[in-house]
């Protein structure tokens, strides 16, 4: 710690002054942090996947105000281990199968380190040209990789931007569509705007609609059924639109899903877009989780019809290994977005902007300041190469298939929805529970499966979560963590099976 | 690279398969990245502060699609140096005095590394309890540190949340106020809502208002003048409100500023809040940049009156050394926020949430997913301690004072606004230009100063930016980068002086 020196008395007590960013102190402490994390990855399976703490645990461990004097990094890392670790749910554990993955990778973490180290703020091109230009280039790379129509790429007259999360993307595109529509119909009609989605669309969409000032009553969650595998039926959409038109309302926006949160259902883009086009409705395609799979040619057919939509997004941080956060949005007509979100204050005026030759990404999103996110996606693409990335995705899907087969072979269980990607939805079946406990209604089956899941999770060995679709409780098993391999799948299945056996024999 | 092995043919060509997160590969590559960044900090002054590239420079350097085969980290870091570095504007350079600082530190970067390495998603308490609990604790720590009234702290019935940027915070608080007001007056009155700010309020506020669906015409930017040092005059606010009331409109929201972007003007909170209270208006206090100074007792008087406001925020990433992004928001009544932003979807249901004993931060912000940001603020507070952090802030302010004195001693220059914190606004004076070139109007003076600034920046030695207030062009010199020391201030002044001398003698 050669950069720490004793300073004159201050604030009534002696204190050491460190430099904020001494390169050698950074080097020393940085190496310690790298080793700390490498050790964490080595040991990650030793921790319960889902944290076992009780609410308020940390307040009992930490002091109630910030320390006056500095603490060395050694002490801080010790505190991370003793105080923070017990409260972590380990999303990077190979035994994490909950929610959807939020997968990191060596390259993703390195990209985040680089971004944090450079710490530039790329709101305008001039504020750090590389931040803007690399983002535009990488968005074109990624668009090509998932075979997005050329019209979505900068090289085809469209363009892409990296935001934090799908929630932001939804809000931005709704606002773009809203302002375009109100320009035509007059602002006083904001309460007549109607937005559409299926009842399986991510709940963030409804929240984004609410934030945008659109009347909450004008949000239509169109019911789906098992008959269409929980995808949005185009005819249901048409009926809903026609009713709203009849009532004098203005259909505005449709959010479609490629891979819904509950069961990875896929909406049929082509017929949905055709209907939307008839009525002049903006279509956004949300492929938050499943979009990453489309780097493999065999999954790109799920995007058929996207050429008729207006905007498309997915989260590279979910299943393309960039670490949180990195949501990629493409638009065929970026000007509709920038028209709604542009600002041109004097404090940011500069020749490059005035020349209109550059992208200023602040006008493509809600926030002004923005991190250099493209570095991590660039590092991921370069470090692994497309071929490996496809391998990773395919191996996750193969492992999910393997799990699905294990479930299917056990007659006490049933698969509850088609496995389109790497998510398996299953439960102990009504039949098995009828045989054993004379259960006859779904509520009892739901309760049994909910208890089964809690029993599985509480073991600490594995984490999965649940959903309820059409009143049916299902356990969700999502593969995608960066360290997961076949033994983890087998172990997870054994945990499920053993807990089920225990409960069935109770 | 012992983790790379040759795999069977794939995609028509041989490719190597790396593991996504092999601990030893991470260790090796992580150490390289740390050394790379440490070397960058050593050499940071060798690069032009503001990038000198032309628009489109990077497209000419990079291939037009992602690589199929992996590239080793050595090659990637070489590319960063050769392709990315020329396009960087170096925000962490000690010669960066532009905009407001976006300061990092060793501890801030380490915190970001740790957050990226753990890569947990703390949307709900259960999703990683430590992420939620550390955030609540650190928000209370920081609130106490800047002497926020207890009513803003969890320990006093209020509470705080870390979001990305002030833009998000503004949008959230507007939406909270909007929904509360519309609940009272009925949704159909959304077009009657009016929001207030001064003409010096950050432009993001107007953008947030627009996004929230409030009628853009109902945004009041109340003019300020030099007479009140560009702060918002309470009587002007009252007049504006009264006019709107007379017109049948509904006053909703006032955004006040502690340290405006142009000149760090400080709005008088107490009288403004008193007026707002009379009319039932939500008051947000935006101290984006200057809030950090309030960790020093001698600056806390700027917050007098905040006890009468509803919400308060500042960016720890600006001047509290956390790296981008980290915006801290406190509210006296968090329930008004969560009422507007809560969602409770089945896929996230869990016992802890149902028990209502925990904070679920997804309901405190726009987005669902959220990074573990509190780690970096916690690391900053622990690594430096309060005493050092005050030292850093004070030293930046002392350096700004020093620059101000240098400007003041040169009779050709004039200081254009009070230096409340670490920003100095100055220009070559009308008098000097009158004497030299017979300039008689402000336009000529503005043009001269704009040219002077461009000449200064183009040297590459130093970066500062400008503003225009009341039609007067000023150069802004903001101190706060983590490596800045007195020699950098003196050098910056020499650059300014020399370029001015050159232009005055031309």
PDB file of N, CA, C and O in Angstrom, chain A residues 1-7 15-29 70 72-73, chain B residues 42 106-107 383-384 388 392 483:
ATOM      1  N   UNK A   1       0.859  -1.205   0.000  1.00  0.00           N
ATOM      2  CA  UNK A   1       0.000   0.000   0.000  1.00  0.00           C
ATOM      3  C   UNK A   1       0.893   1.253   0.000  1.00  0.00           C
ATOM      4  O   UNK A   1       0.715   2.161   0.800  1.00  0.00           O
ATOM      5  N   UNK A   2       1.848   1.286  -0.894  1.00  0.00           N
ATOM      6  CA  UNK A   2       2.818   2.385  -0.862  1.00  0.00           C
ATOM      7  C   UNK A   2       2.204   3.733  -1.237  1.00  0.00           C
ATOM      8  O   UNK A   2       2.843   4.761  -1.132  1.00  0.00           O
ATOM      9  N   UNK A   3       0.955   3.738  -1.684  1.00  0.00           N
ATOM     10  CA  UNK A   3       0.348   5.012  -2.074  1.00  0.00           C
ATOM     11  C   UNK A   3      -0.373   5.676  -0.899  1.00  0.00           C
ATOM     12  O   UNK A   3      -0.843   6.781  -1.000  1.00  0.00           O
ATOM     13  N   UNK A   4      -0.461   4.962   0.227  1.00  0.00           N
ATOM     14  CA  UNK A   4      -1.142   5.549   1.384  1.00  0.00           C
ATOM     15  C   UNK A   4      -0.137   6.301   2.234  1.00  0.00           C
ATOM     16  O   UNK A   4       0.906   5.778   2.587  1.00  0.00           O
ATOM     17  N   UNK A   5      -0.450   7.539   2.526  1.00  0.00           N
ATOM     18  CA  UNK A   5       0.465   8.285   3.386  1.00  0.00           C
ATOM     19  C   UNK A   5      -0.326   8.980   4.493  1.00  0.00           C
ATOM     20  O   UNK A   5      -1.517   9.244   4.352  1.00  0.00           O
ATOM     21  N   UNK A   6       0.373   9.216   5.573  1.00  0.00           N
ATOM     22  CA  UNK A   6      -0.304   9.846   6.714  1.00  0.00           C
ATOM     23  C   UNK A   6      -0.442  11.351   6.453  1.00  0.00           C
ATOM     24  O   UNK A   6       0.507  12.028   6.076  1.00  0.00           O
ATOM     25  N   UNK A   7      -1.593  11.852   6.635  1.00  0.00           N
ATOM     26  CA  UNK A   7      -1.908  13.261   6.389  1.00  0.00           C
ATOM     27  C   UNK A   7      -2.113  14.016   7.699  1.00  0.00           C
ATOM     28  O   UNK A   7      -2.351  13.399   8.723  1.00  0.00           O
ATOM     29  N   UNK A  15      -6.390  10.525   9.695  1.00  0.00           N
ATOM     30  CA  UNK A  15      -6.848   9.611   8.651  1.00  0.00           C
ATOM     31  C   UNK A  15      -5.798   9.506   7.568  1.00  0.00           C
ATOM     32  O   UNK A  15      -4.960  10.381   7.380  1.00  0.00           O
ATOM     33  N   UNK A  16      -5.836   8.373   6.865  1.00  0.00           N
ATOM     34  CA  UNK A  16      -4.900   8.165   5.772  1.00  0.00           C
ATOM     35  C   UNK A  16      -5.523   8.684   4.487  1.00  0.00           C
ATOM     36  O   UNK A  16      -6.731   8.551   4.279  1.00  0.00           O
ATOM     37  N   UNK A  17      -4.742   9.254   3.616  1.00  0.00           N
ATOM     38  CA  UNK A  17      -5.262   9.675   2.332  1.00  0.00           C
ATOM     39  C   UNK A  17      -4.760   8.729   1.258  1.00  0.00           C
ATOM     40  O   UNK A  17      -3.562   8.548   1.078  1.00  0.00           O
ATOM     41  N   UNK A  18      -5.678   8.122   0.573  1.00  0.00           N
ATOM     42  CA  UNK A  18      -5.289   7.321  -0.568  1.00  0.00           C
ATOM     43  C   UNK A  18      -5.517   8.175  -1.800  1.00  0.00           C
ATOM     44  O   UNK A  18      -6.249   9.146  -1.771  1.00  0.00           O
ATOM     45  N   UNK A  19      -4.895   7.792  -2.876  1.00  0.00           N
ATOM     46  CA  UNK A  19      -5.198   8.440  -4.143  1.00  0.00           C
ATOM     47  C   UNK A  19      -6.420   7.749  -4.717  1.00  0.00           C
ATOM     48  O   UNK A  19      -6.655   6.566  -4.491  1.00  0.00           O
ATOM     49  N   UNK A  20      -7.238   8.487  -5.457  1.00  0.00           N
ATOM     50  CA  UNK A  20      -8.459   7.899  -6.004  1.00  0.00           C
ATOM     51  C   UNK A  20      -8.162   6.831  -7.049  1.00  0.00           C
ATOM     52  O   UNK A  20      -8.897   5.855  -7.169  1.00  0.00           O
ATOM     53  N   UNK A  21      -7.131   7.069  -7.852  1.00  0.00           N
ATOM     54  CA  UNK A  21      -6.922   6.148  -8.974  1.00  0.00           C
ATOM     55  C   UNK A  21      -5.443   6.007  -9.264  1.00  0.00           C
ATOM     56  O   UNK A  21      -4.981   6.260 -10.377  1.00  0.00           O
ATOM     57  N   UNK A  22      -4.713   5.603  -8.229  1.00  0.00           N
ATOM     58  CA  UNK A  22      -3.301   5.367  -8.429  1.00  0.00           C
ATOM     59  C   UNK A  22      -3.132   4.085  -9.241  1.00  0.00           C
ATOM     60  O   UNK A  22      -3.639   3.028  -8.861  1.00  0.00           O
ATOM     61  N   UNK A  23      -2.419   4.152 -10.377  1.00  0.00           N
ATOM     62  CA  UNK A  23      -2.341   2.970 -11.245  1.00  0.00           C
ATOM     63  C   UNK A  23      -1.787   1.731 -10.554  1.00  0.00           C
ATOM     64  O   UNK A  23      -2.278   0.624 -10.781  1.00  0.00           O
ATOM     65  N   UNK A  24      -0.808   1.911  -9.681  1.00  0.00           N
ATOM     66  CA  UNK A  24      -0.214   0.733  -9.031  1.00  0.00           C
ATOM     67  C   UNK A  24      -1.118   0.177  -7.935  1.00  0.00           C
ATOM     68  O   UNK A  24      -1.169  -1.035  -7.719  1.00  0.00           O
ATOM     69  N   UNK A  25      -1.833   1.059  -7.271  1.00  0.00           N
ATOM     70  CA  UNK A  25      -2.819   0.563  -6.299  1.00  0.00           C
ATOM     71  C   UNK A  25      -3.933  -0.177  -7.038  1.00  0.00           C
ATOM     72  O   UNK A  25      -4.387  -1.242  -6.607  1.00  0.00           O
ATOM     73  N   UNK A  26      -4.346   0.393  -8.175  1.00  0.00           N
ATOM     74  CA  UNK A  26      -5.374  -0.291  -8.976  1.00  0.00           C
ATOM     75  C   UNK A  26      -4.874  -1.670  -9.407  1.00  0.00           C
ATOM     76  O   UNK A  26      -5.598  -2.661  -9.348  1.00  0.00           O
ATOM     77  N   UNK A  27      -3.623  -1.723  -9.843  1.00  0.00           N
ATOM     78  CA  UNK A  27      -3.072  -2.999 -10.321  1.00  0.00           C
ATOM     79  C   UNK A  27      -3.092  -4.046  -9.197  1.00  0.00           C
ATOM     80  O   UNK A  27      -3.600  -5.149  -9.379  1.00  0.00           O
ATOM     81  N   UNK A  28      -2.596  -3.632  -8.057  1.00  0.00           N
ATOM     82  CA  UNK A  28      -2.517  -4.564  -6.922  1.00  0.00           C
ATOM     83  C   UNK A  28      -3.920  -5.024  -6.498  1.00  0.00           C
ATOM     84  O   UNK A  28      -4.210  -6.211  -6.404  1.00  0.00           O
ATOM     85  N   UNK A  29      -4.808  -4.060  -6.281  1.00  0.00           N
ATOM     86  CA  UNK A  29      -6.155  -4.415  -5.811  1.00  0.00           C
ATOM     87  C   UNK A  29      -6.964  -5.119  -6.894  1.00  0.00           C
ATOM     88  O   UNK A  29      -7.774  -5.991  -6.602  1.00  0.00           O
ATOM     89  N   UNK A  70     -10.582   4.649   6.162  1.00  0.00           N
ATOM     90  CA  UNK A  70     -10.537   3.658   5.075  1.00  0.00           C
ATOM     91  C   UNK A  70     -10.281   2.242   5.589  1.00  0.00           C
ATOM     92  O   UNK A  70      -9.666   2.049   6.633  1.00  0.00           O
ATOM     93  N   UNK A  72      -8.735  -1.563   4.263  1.00  0.00           N
ATOM     94  CA  UNK A  72      -7.950  -2.152   3.164  1.00  0.00           C
ATOM     95  C   UNK A  72      -8.799  -3.161   2.373  1.00  0.00           C
ATOM     96  O   UNK A  72      -9.760  -3.721   2.911  1.00  0.00           O
ATOM     97  N   UNK A  73      -8.422  -3.390   1.151  1.00  0.00           N
ATOM     98  CA  UNK A  73      -9.166  -4.285   0.266  1.00  0.00           C
ATOM     99  C   UNK A  73      -9.258  -5.697   0.868  1.00  0.00           C
ATOM    100  O   UNK A  73     -10.283  -6.382   0.717  1.00  0.00           O
TER     101      UNK A  73
ATOM    102  N   UNK B  42      -1.679   4.846 -16.289  1.00  0.00           N
ATOM    103  CA  UNK B  42      -0.322   5.418 -16.324  1.00  0.00           C
ATOM    104  C   UNK B  42      -0.149   6.351 -17.525  1.00  0.00           C
ATOM    105  O   UNK B  42       0.482   7.395 -17.430  1.00  0.00           O
ATOM    106  N   UNK B 106     -10.302   3.569  -8.017  1.00  0.00           N
ATOM    107  CA  UNK B 106      -9.953   2.151  -7.892  1.00  0.00           C
ATOM    108  C   UNK B 106     -11.100   1.376  -7.248  1.00  0.00           C
ATOM    109  O   UNK B 106     -11.530   0.334  -7.761  1.00  0.00           O
ATOM    110  N   UNK B 107     -11.639   1.896  -6.175  1.00  0.00           N
ATOM    111  CA  UNK B 107     -12.704   1.176  -5.466  1.00  0.00           C
ATOM    112  C   UNK B 107     -13.964   1.066  -6.326  1.00  0.00           C
ATOM    113  O   UNK B 107     -14.634   0.030  -6.327  1.00  0.00           O
ATOM    114  N   UNK B 383     -13.515   1.786   1.154  1.00  0.00           N
ATOM    115  CA  UNK B 383     -12.112   1.866   0.733  1.00  0.00           C
ATOM    116  C   UNK B 383     -11.477   3.208   1.100  1.00  0.00           C
ATOM    117  O   UNK B 383     -10.281   3.266   1.387  1.00  0.00           O
ATOM    118  N   UNK B 384     -12.271   4.267   1.002  1.00  0.00           N
ATOM    119  CA  UNK B 384     -11.685   5.590   1.268  1.00  0.00           C
ATOM    120  C   UNK B 384     -12.061   6.105   2.639  1.00  0.00           C
ATOM    121  O   UNK B 384     -11.308   6.844   3.269  1.00  0.00           O
ATOM    122  N   UNK B 388     -11.557  10.628   3.900  1.00  0.00           N
ATOM    123  CA  UNK B 388     -10.865  10.809   2.620  1.00  0.00           C
ATOM    124  C   UNK B 388     -11.791  11.333   1.536  1.00  0.00           C
ATOM    125  O   UNK B 388     -11.393  12.144   0.704  1.00  0.00           O
ATOM    126  N   UNK B 392     -11.219  14.482  -0.873  1.00  0.00           N
ATOM    127  CA  UNK B 392     -11.199  14.496  -2.340  1.00  0.00           C
ATOM    128  C   UNK B 392     -12.097  15.621  -2.863  1.00  0.00           C
ATOM    129  O   UNK B 392     -11.700  16.389  -3.734  1.00  0.00           O
ATOM    130  N   UNK B 483      -7.756  11.835 -11.377  1.00  0.00           N
ATOM    131  CA  UNK B 483      -6.293  11.983 -11.407  1.00  0.00           C
ATOM    132  C   UNK B 483      -5.844  13.443 -11.471  1.00  0.00           C
ATOM    133  O   UNK B 483      -4.645  13.738 -11.532  1.00  0.00           O
TER     134      UNK B 483
END
